[in-house]
C-alpha cells in the first residue's frame, strides 16, 4: 500500500458510486456471467485494513480477498521482493531452467509445516491445482484410487475438486459428470450434532462409513480441512482430527490436510493442524502463502512426495519466480511481525464482541472459529433453523456502511470474518460496532 492510504473508513458517495456503476456495466457486457462479485464496487488501492474504491470510498476489509492478503495488501516486504524479482526475470519455467526462489520456498514449507520428519514440497498456482496434485501423489504412492472427503467440504472448482466439494449450488450444478472414486463421510459439526457426539464419537461415525462404504484397501487418501472454509468455518470437536489421522496411519491411507484457507497464521497458529498436534502426511497450502500472488503447494513426507516418476508433477507456471519472491517475503513478515500472535489477539477481540452480541440476540446461533477466521451462524430466533436471508441482509447492509464481509456455509447462513492481520484494533472495533448496529435493525 502507498503511505498515502489512510487507515480509516470513509464514504464519499452512495455505494456503489457512479464510477463503480459504470464499471459494473462494462463488466456485465465483457465478463462471463458465471463470475459473480460480492461487493458492488471496484478497487483501486488496498493495504493495512482498508480497501479503497474507484469513487474514493474506503472500506474496512474483513475479507482479505478470501483469506489471501493475511499479511496485508501490498505488504511492504512483498512489494520490495516482487519489484526486485520482476526486474531480474519474470519466468523461465522451473522445469526448464530452475531458480533459487522455488527451492527456498520449498525449504521454508518443509521447515514450517507440522512435523519434523524429512519432507519435500512441490509448487503450483491455485488451491484446487494443489489439491489435485496431492491426490495424484497419494494415488501413485499407495497404488490405490479412492478418496474420502467430508460433508460441507470445499476443495475447489476443477473437475476432481468439484467432485470433492460438497455444495451443489453454485459450485457443481450443471457442471458434471464429476471425477469418480470420491466418497463423502460425516463431519464433526458441534453446533448441529447431537449433544453426546463429541470428537471421538464423530470420528468413529466417520470411520465406520469409510470402512463400510469404501474400505481401507481401496482408499488412497482422506482429505480434510482442519477448519472448514466455504462450508461454514466449522471447527470439529476436539479429538476428531487426531482420531481420523490415527486411523489413516494405522490403515495405510494418506492423511491430507487442506490448509488452503487455514494456513499461514490465519487461525492463530502457523497451521490449523498445530492446534491439535496433528501431523498430516501431506499438507496443501495456497491463499495466504504469497501476500496475494498466485501460488500453492503440496508439502509432505519425503517417501510419499517422491513416489512420482520424474516429469509426473509440474506445470508451466507452478512456482513462478514473482510468486516465490512474494512467498518468501510473506513468511518473513509473518515471523518478523509476530502475526501468529496477532491472529490470536484478533480472535480474543472478535469473540469477546460477538459473544456479547449473541447474549442479546439469539439469532446468532453459534459464534465460532480460531484466530482471524471467525464466523457467526445465523438462525431464526428461538430455533436452530438456518437463516440465509438474515446473513444476506446483514452482509449487504455492512457493505453499504463501508465494511467488507463475506458469507458462507452449506445453508448460506454464516457470516465470516477474515481480516488481514495488518488491520488495526481501531478499524476492527469500528467494524464490529457497525455490525452490532446492523443486527439491531435487521429483520429477515
Ligand atoms: C479456496 C480453497 C480451495 C481452492 O483454492 P483456489 O485457489 O480457489 O483453487 C481449496 N480448498 C480450500 C479449503 C479453500 O478454501
Short mmCIF file of C-alpha atoms and ligand atoms in Angstrom, two decimals, residues 126-128 131 154-156 225 230 258 260-261 287, ligand 1:
data_model
loop_
_atom_site.label_atom_id
_atom_site.label_comp_id
_atom_site.label_asym_id
_atom_site.label_seq_id
_atom_site.Cartn_x
_atom_site.Cartn_y
_atom_site.Cartn_z
CA UNK A 126 -4.08 -22.40 -7.27
CA UNK A 127 -5.51 -24.21 -4.29
CA UNK A 128 -7.52 -26.56 -6.48
CA UNK A 131 -5.36 -30.42 -4.04
CA UNK A 154 -14.82 -27.19 -0.23
CA UNK A 155 -11.74 -28.14 -2.23
CA UNK A 156 -12.06 -26.10 -5.45
CA UNK A 225 -9.97 -29.01 6.04
CA UNK A 230 -16.59 -22.21 2.48
CA UNK A 258 -6.31 -28.98 3.03
CA UNK A 260 -5.57 -23.63 1.72
CA UNK A 261 -7.76 -21.28 3.79
CA UNK A 287 -4.31 -18.44 -0.32
C1 LIG B 1 -10.16 -21.62 -1.72
C2 LIG B 1 -9.97 -23.04 -1.34
C3 LIG B 1 -9.56 -24.01 -2.28
C4 LIG B 1 -9.39 -23.70 -3.74
O1 LIG B 1 -8.39 -22.76 -3.96
P1 LIG B 1 -8.34 -21.95 -5.35
O2 LIG B 1 -7.07 -21.19 -5.28
O3 LIG B 1 -9.55 -21.11 -5.41
O4 LIG B 1 -8.32 -23.01 -6.41
C5 LIG B 1 -9.34 -25.29 -1.84
N1 LIG B 1 -9.51 -25.63 -0.55
C6 LIG B 1 -9.90 -24.73 0.38
C7 LIG B 1 -10.03 -25.15 1.80
C8 LIG B 1 -10.14 -23.41 0.01
O5 LIG B 1 -10.56 -22.52 0.94
#
